[in-house]
Tab-separated table of C-alpha atoms in Angstrom:
chain	number	residue	atom	x	y	z
A	1	MET	CA	-6.550	-62.299	-92.561
A	2	ALA	CA	-6.008	-58.771	-91.383
A	3	ALA	CA	-9.104	-56.627	-91.350
A	4	PRO	CA	-8.576	-53.104	-90.065
A	5	VAL	CA	-11.349	-50.630	-89.437
A	6	ASN	CA	-11.099	-47.234	-91.052
A	7	THR	CA	-13.139	-44.673	-89.154
A	8	VAL	CA	-13.469	-41.020	-89.943
A	9	SER	CA	-15.819	-38.279	-88.886
A	10	ARG	CA	-18.053	-36.445	-91.351
A	11	TRP	CA	-15.662	-33.497	-91.123
A	12	CYS	CA	-12.720	-35.699	-92.015
A	13	LEU	CA	-14.700	-37.309	-94.809
A	14	SER	CA	-15.447	-33.842	-96.138
A	15	SER	CA	-11.738	-33.031	-96.134
A	16	TRP	CA	-11.047	-36.365	-97.789
A	17	ARG	CA	-13.650	-35.591	-100.390
A	18	THR	CA	-12.108	-32.182	-101.069
A	19	THR	CA	-8.533	-33.401	-101.552
A	20	ARG	CA	-9.603	-36.644	-103.269
A	21	LEU	CA	-6.077	-37.997	-102.990
A	22	VAL	CA	-7.203	-41.469	-102.085
A	23	CYS	CA	-9.986	-41.539	-104.629
A	24	GLN	CA	-7.671	-40.342	-107.390
A	25	ARG	CA	-5.379	-43.280	-106.698
A	26	LEU	CA	-8.317	-45.638	-106.886
A	27	HIS	CA	-9.449	-44.154	-110.188
A	28	GLN	CA	-6.037	-44.834	-111.697
A	29	THR	CA	-7.106	-48.495	-111.825
A	30	GLN	CA	-10.270	-47.622	-113.701
A	31	ALA	CA	-9.597	-46.562	-117.281
A	32	SER	CA	-11.429	-43.248	-117.609
A	33	GLY	CA	-14.650	-44.736	-116.300
A	34	LYS	CA	-14.895	-47.227	-119.177
A	35	GLU	CA	-13.362	-50.357	-117.693
A	36	THR	CA	-12.707	-51.644	-114.207
A	37	HIS	CA	-11.500	-54.779	-112.484
A	38	PHE	CA	-13.614	-57.807	-111.649
A	39	GLY	CA	-11.211	-59.858	-109.602
A	40	PHE	CA	-8.155	-60.251	-111.838
A	41	GLN	CA	-10.150	-59.611	-114.999
A	42	THR	CA	-10.703	-56.284	-116.733
A	43	VAL	CA	-14.335	-55.755	-117.741
A	44	PRO	CA	-16.674	-52.921	-118.757
A	45	GLU	CA	-17.973	-51.052	-115.731
A	46	GLU	CA	-21.575	-52.046	-116.363
A	47	GLU	CA	-20.540	-55.683	-116.409
A	48	LYS	CA	-18.986	-55.522	-112.954
A	49	GLY	CA	-22.295	-54.442	-111.440
A	50	GLY	CA	-23.994	-57.242	-113.344
A	51	ARG	CA	-27.562	-56.300	-112.439
A	52	GLY	CA	-30.369	-57.787	-114.483
A	53	LYS	CA	-29.511	-60.644	-116.778
A	54	GLU	CA	-26.010	-62.109	-116.962
A	55	LEU	CA	-23.574	-60.111	-119.078
A	56	MET	CA	-20.904	-61.628	-121.250
A	57	SER	CA	-17.621	-60.054	-122.415
A	58	PRO	CA	-15.609	-61.198	-125.447
A	59	GLN	CA	-12.690	-62.133	-123.179
A	60	CYS	CA	-14.514	-64.034	-120.457
A	61	SER	CA	-17.818	-64.910	-118.897
A	62	VAL	CA	-18.683	-63.180	-115.673
A	63	SER	CA	-21.972	-62.554	-113.989
A	64	GLY	CA	-20.995	-59.411	-112.074
A	65	VAL	CA	-21.005	-58.620	-108.394
A	66	TYR	CA	-24.819	-58.725	-108.233
A	67	HIS	CA	-24.955	-62.311	-109.450
A	68	VAL	CA	-21.977	-63.356	-107.320
A	69	PHE	CA	-23.920	-62.557	-104.167
A	70	GLU	CA	-27.291	-63.641	-105.536
A	71	SER	CA	-25.732	-67.054	-106.185
A	72	VAL	CA	-24.333	-67.530	-102.696
A	73	ALA	CA	-26.990	-65.713	-100.625
A	74	LYS	CA	-28.480	-68.778	-98.945
A	75	LYS	CA	-25.068	-70.092	-97.849
A	76	TYR	CA	-23.422	-66.705	-97.293
A	77	ASP	CA	-23.336	-66.760	-93.482
A	78	VAL	CA	-22.241	-70.405	-93.346
A	79	MET	CA	-19.431	-69.681	-95.793
A	80	ASN	CA	-18.261	-66.669	-93.768
A	81	ASP	CA	-17.935	-68.888	-90.697
A	82	SER	CA	-16.197	-71.634	-92.661
A	83	MET	CA	-13.719	-69.388	-94.517
A	84	SER	CA	-12.670	-67.367	-91.471
A	85	LEU	CA	-13.103	-70.121	-88.868
A	86	GLY	CA	-15.553	-67.760	-87.181
A	87	ILE	CA	-13.002	-64.954	-86.821
A	88	HIS	CA	-15.166	-62.567	-88.868
A	89	ARG	CA	-17.539	-62.471	-85.874
A	90	LEU	CA	-14.733	-61.136	-83.683
A	91	TRP	CA	-13.967	-58.409	-86.243
A	92	LYS	CA	-17.627	-57.388	-86.357
A	93	ASP	CA	-17.852	-57.451	-82.535
A	94	TRP	CA	-14.884	-55.061	-82.448
A	95	LEU	CA	-16.561	-52.821	-85.010
A	96	VAL	CA	-19.692	-52.464	-82.888
A	97	ARG	CA	-17.689	-51.877	-79.707
A	98	HIS	CA	-15.705	-49.197	-81.527
A	99	MET	CA	-18.954	-47.672	-82.776
A	100	ASN	CA	-20.360	-47.682	-79.210
A	101	PRO	CA	-23.912	-46.765	-80.302
A	102	THR	CA	-26.178	-44.972	-77.868
A	103	PRO	CA	-29.991	-45.116	-77.706
A	104	GLY	CA	-31.416	-43.170	-80.612
A	105	THR	CA	-28.409	-43.744	-82.887
A	106	GLN	CA	-29.396	-43.873	-86.549
A	107	LEU	CA	-27.167	-46.487	-88.208
A	108	LEU	CA	-26.840	-47.221	-91.915
A	109	ASP	CA	-25.144	-50.504	-92.812
A	110	VAL	CA	-24.295	-50.311	-96.524
A	111	ALA	CA	-23.560	-53.541	-98.427
A	112	GLY	CA	-25.145	-55.057	-95.328
A	113	GLY	CA	-26.093	-58.268	-97.127
A	114	THR	CA	-27.869	-60.603	-94.724
A	115	GLY	CA	-27.441	-58.131	-91.874
A	116	SER	CA	-25.395	-60.620	-89.882
A	117	TYR	CA	-23.515	-58.220	-87.648
A	118	SER	CA	-26.598	-56.084	-86.931
A	119	GLN	CA	-28.458	-59.214	-85.855
A	120	GLU	CA	-25.603	-60.690	-83.831
A	121	GLN	CA	-25.046	-57.376	-82.027
A	122	GLU	CA	-28.710	-56.642	-81.354
A	123	GLY	CA	-27.993	-56.327	-77.609
A	124	SER	CA	-25.440	-53.587	-78.311
A	125	LEU	CA	-27.864	-51.760	-80.604
A	126	VAL	CA	-30.767	-51.561	-78.140
A	127	GLY	CA	-32.559	-48.257	-78.638
A	128	SER	CA	-30.808	-47.674	-81.963
A	129	LYS	CA	-32.293	-47.873	-85.438
A	130	ALA	CA	-30.330	-49.869	-87.994
A	131	VAL	CA	-31.026	-49.789	-91.733
A	132	ILE	CA	-29.464	-52.650	-93.674
A	133	CYS	CA	-28.999	-51.474	-97.255
A	134	ASP	CA	-27.784	-53.748	-100.048
A	135	ILE	CA	-28.082	-53.731	-103.801
A	136	ASN	CA	-28.891	-57.439	-103.822
A	137	LYS	CA	-32.522	-58.254	-103.063
A	138	GLU	CA	-31.832	-61.962	-102.557
A	139	MET	CA	-29.298	-61.216	-99.809
A	140	LEU	CA	-31.809	-58.923	-98.108
A	141	LYS	CA	-34.512	-61.564	-98.391
A	142	VAL	CA	-32.344	-64.179	-96.730
A	143	GLY	CA	-31.329	-61.735	-93.988
A	144	LYS	CA	-34.866	-60.616	-93.268
A	145	GLU	CA	-36.119	-64.193	-93.067
A	146	LYS	CA	-33.298	-65.057	-90.686
A	147	SER	CA	-33.989	-62.062	-88.450
A	148	LEU	CA	-37.687	-62.945	-88.192
A	149	ARG	CA	-36.857	-66.569	-87.455
A	150	LEU	CA	-34.426	-65.639	-84.684
A	151	GLY	CA	-36.575	-62.807	-83.310
A	152	TYR	CA	-34.003	-60.101	-84.077
A	153	SER	CA	-36.233	-57.814	-86.105
A	154	GLU	CA	-36.781	-54.980	-83.605
A	155	GLY	CA	-35.105	-51.759	-84.718
A	156	LEU	CA	-34.006	-53.265	-88.060
A	157	SER	CA	-35.229	-52.255	-91.499
A	158	TRP	CA	-34.197	-53.570	-94.899
A	159	VAL	CA	-33.744	-51.385	-97.972
A	160	ALA	CA	-32.615	-52.312	-101.472
A	161	GLY	CA	-30.176	-49.636	-102.620
A	162	ASP	CA	-26.938	-48.934	-104.448
A	163	ALA	CA	-23.966	-47.609	-102.461
A	164	GLU	CA	-23.335	-45.173	-105.329
A	165	GLU	CA	-26.900	-43.779	-105.250
A	166	LEU	CA	-28.350	-44.239	-101.792
A	167	PRO	CA	-32.150	-43.864	-101.488
A	168	PHE	CA	-31.965	-41.680	-98.383
A	169	ALA	CA	-32.247	-37.984	-97.571
A	170	ASP	CA	-29.228	-35.810	-96.785
A	171	GLU	CA	-27.822	-35.803	-93.242
A	172	LYS	CA	-30.034	-38.635	-92.044
A	173	PHE	CA	-27.636	-41.008	-90.212
A	174	ASP	CA	-25.281	-40.795	-87.224
A	175	VAL	CA	-23.140	-43.724	-88.321
A	176	TYR	CA	-22.391	-45.232	-91.748
A	177	THR	CA	-20.760	-48.661	-91.817
A	178	ILE	CA	-19.612	-50.804	-94.716
A	179	ALA	CA	-18.095	-54.178	-93.817
A	180	PHE	CA	-16.240	-56.114	-96.517
A	181	GLY	CA	-18.195	-54.327	-99.216
A	182	ILE	CA	-16.303	-51.243	-100.394
A	183	ARG	CA	-14.041	-53.270	-102.693
A	184	ASN	CA	-17.089	-54.506	-104.636
A	185	VAL	CA	-18.205	-50.976	-105.544
A	186	THR	CA	-17.443	-49.914	-109.103
A	187	HIS	CA	-16.907	-46.208	-108.336
A	188	ILE	CA	-15.527	-45.994	-104.807
A	189	GLU	CA	-15.257	-42.184	-104.906
A	190	THR	CA	-18.971	-41.928	-105.670
A	191	ALA	CA	-19.808	-44.254	-102.762
A	192	LEU	CA	-17.711	-42.099	-100.423
A	193	GLU	CA	-19.499	-38.967	-101.596
A	194	GLU	CA	-22.832	-40.665	-100.888
A	195	ALA	CA	-21.605	-41.615	-97.426
A	196	TYR	CA	-20.755	-37.997	-96.765
A	197	ARG	CA	-24.135	-36.840	-98.075
A	198	VAL	CA	-26.275	-39.084	-95.835
A	199	LEU	CA	-24.219	-38.558	-92.645
A	200	LYS	CA	-25.247	-35.904	-90.165
A	201	PRO	CA	-22.637	-33.253	-89.246
A	202	GLY	CA	-20.276	-34.997	-86.861
A	203	GLY	CA	-21.426	-38.419	-88.086
A	204	ARG	CA	-18.969	-41.283	-88.388
A	205	PHE	CA	-17.855	-43.440	-91.322
A	206	LEU	CA	-16.577	-46.902	-90.365
A	207	CYS	CA	-15.099	-49.226	-92.982
A	208	LEU	CA	-14.133	-52.840	-92.260
A	209	GLU	CA	-12.167	-54.411	-95.090
A	210	PHE	CA	-9.530	-57.027	-95.825
A	211	SER	CA	-5.939	-55.784	-96.080
A	212	LYS	CA	-2.501	-56.906	-97.094
A	213	VAL	CA	-0.391	-59.291	-95.004
A	214	ASN	CA	3.038	-57.725	-94.548
A	215	ASN	CA	4.900	-60.737	-93.118
A	216	PRO	CA	6.321	-62.651	-96.168
A	217	LEU	CA	5.841	-66.096	-94.594
A	218	LEU	CA	2.301	-65.385	-93.429
A	219	ALA	CA	1.547	-63.815	-96.814
A	220	ARG	CA	2.514	-67.051	-98.594
A	221	LEU	CA	0.368	-69.126	-96.256
A	222	TYR	CA	-2.486	-66.661	-96.654
A	223	ASP	CA	-2.259	-66.856	-100.460
A	224	LEU	CA	-2.130	-70.658	-100.342
A	225	TYR	CA	-5.232	-70.793	-98.166
A	226	SER	CA	-7.048	-68.144	-100.182
A	227	PHE	CA	-6.511	-69.603	-103.644
A	228	GLN	CA	-6.354	-73.323	-102.873
A	229	VAL	CA	-8.873	-73.709	-100.038
A	230	ILE	CA	-11.524	-70.968	-100.175
A	231	PRO	CA	-12.805	-71.717	-103.729
A	232	VAL	CA	-12.964	-75.416	-102.824
A	233	LEU	CA	-15.043	-74.572	-99.742
A	234	GLY	CA	-17.250	-72.446	-101.962
A	235	GLU	CA	-17.852	-75.383	-104.268
A	236	ILE	CA	-18.521	-77.851	-101.441
A	237	ILE	CA	-20.738	-75.637	-99.266
A	238	ALA	CA	-22.352	-73.208	-101.713
A	239	GLY	CA	-21.926	-75.107	-104.975
A	240	ASP	CA	-20.123	-72.081	-106.426
A	241	TRP	CA	-16.381	-72.115	-107.102
A	242	LYS	CA	-16.288	-69.003	-109.322
A	243	SER	CA	-17.908	-66.618	-106.827
A	244	TYR	CA	-15.324	-67.428	-104.175
A	245	GLN	CA	-12.510	-67.272	-106.693
A	246	TYR	CA	-13.727	-63.716	-107.367
A	247	LEU	CA	-13.764	-63.056	-103.612
A	248	VAL	CA	-10.070	-63.827	-103.112
A	249	GLU	CA	-9.093	-62.018	-106.316
A	250	SER	CA	-11.054	-58.887	-105.331
A	251	ILE	CA	-9.195	-58.766	-102.013
A	252	ARG	CA	-5.867	-58.768	-103.860
A	253	ARG	CA	-6.994	-55.947	-106.147
A	254	PHE	CA	-8.033	-53.671	-103.289
A	255	PRO	CA	-5.431	-51.046	-102.291
A	256	PRO	CA	-3.207	-51.799	-99.258
A	257	GLN	CA	-4.221	-50.329	-95.925
A	258	VAL	CA	-1.741	-47.411	-96.046
A	259	THR	CA	-2.968	-46.306	-99.479
A	260	TYR	CA	-6.659	-46.666	-98.700
């Protein structure tokens, strides 16, 4: 699984926001703000978010991104290790090394879930302040309990919030990260505008996300593993086949690295 990091400064993000070339391409997949993709399915935008009670469409039954992660929260970290054979930890290690935070750095980790990389990299974040922000309260609850249990709570705070409407003041953070979460956002352009808003001048935006495999042979093996193994692991470990079927489908629907 290839997982490149996209990193841009606040100035570059401002330029990106102005031209909106990337965001316009993304919006071509969303029919005038009325429908969007949920894995391989097309659903109303409000159904993708899926907050509150489960929503049902005439074509299919889905519980939305909110319920996907609420369902797997307790087994989320175990599943990440199982699916990637632990490789996701190396990607997150690289992200933090690339970030190279200094004492006093104000870090915002959006779609931070259980805060796994902030906890695992606590030694690298000494003197920094990290805010783990996620729309899903169950994920935050699991992460906070884990951090207290492992003694990794210093410098960490946990905030329930939507990537499209962040509950923070303008120009508050030095670094904004979003790891394997941007593809789950309904309006990616809005999330990028929010990232720009909360970053200080000169702040950095770092995005870690799955990408396309260009080698045809590896791509076939990757697809075989993704569609035939990962949902089975989800059923065995987390008792949830559908959520991990959505996971692999959402990766395929995300734009390739060159486009994004």
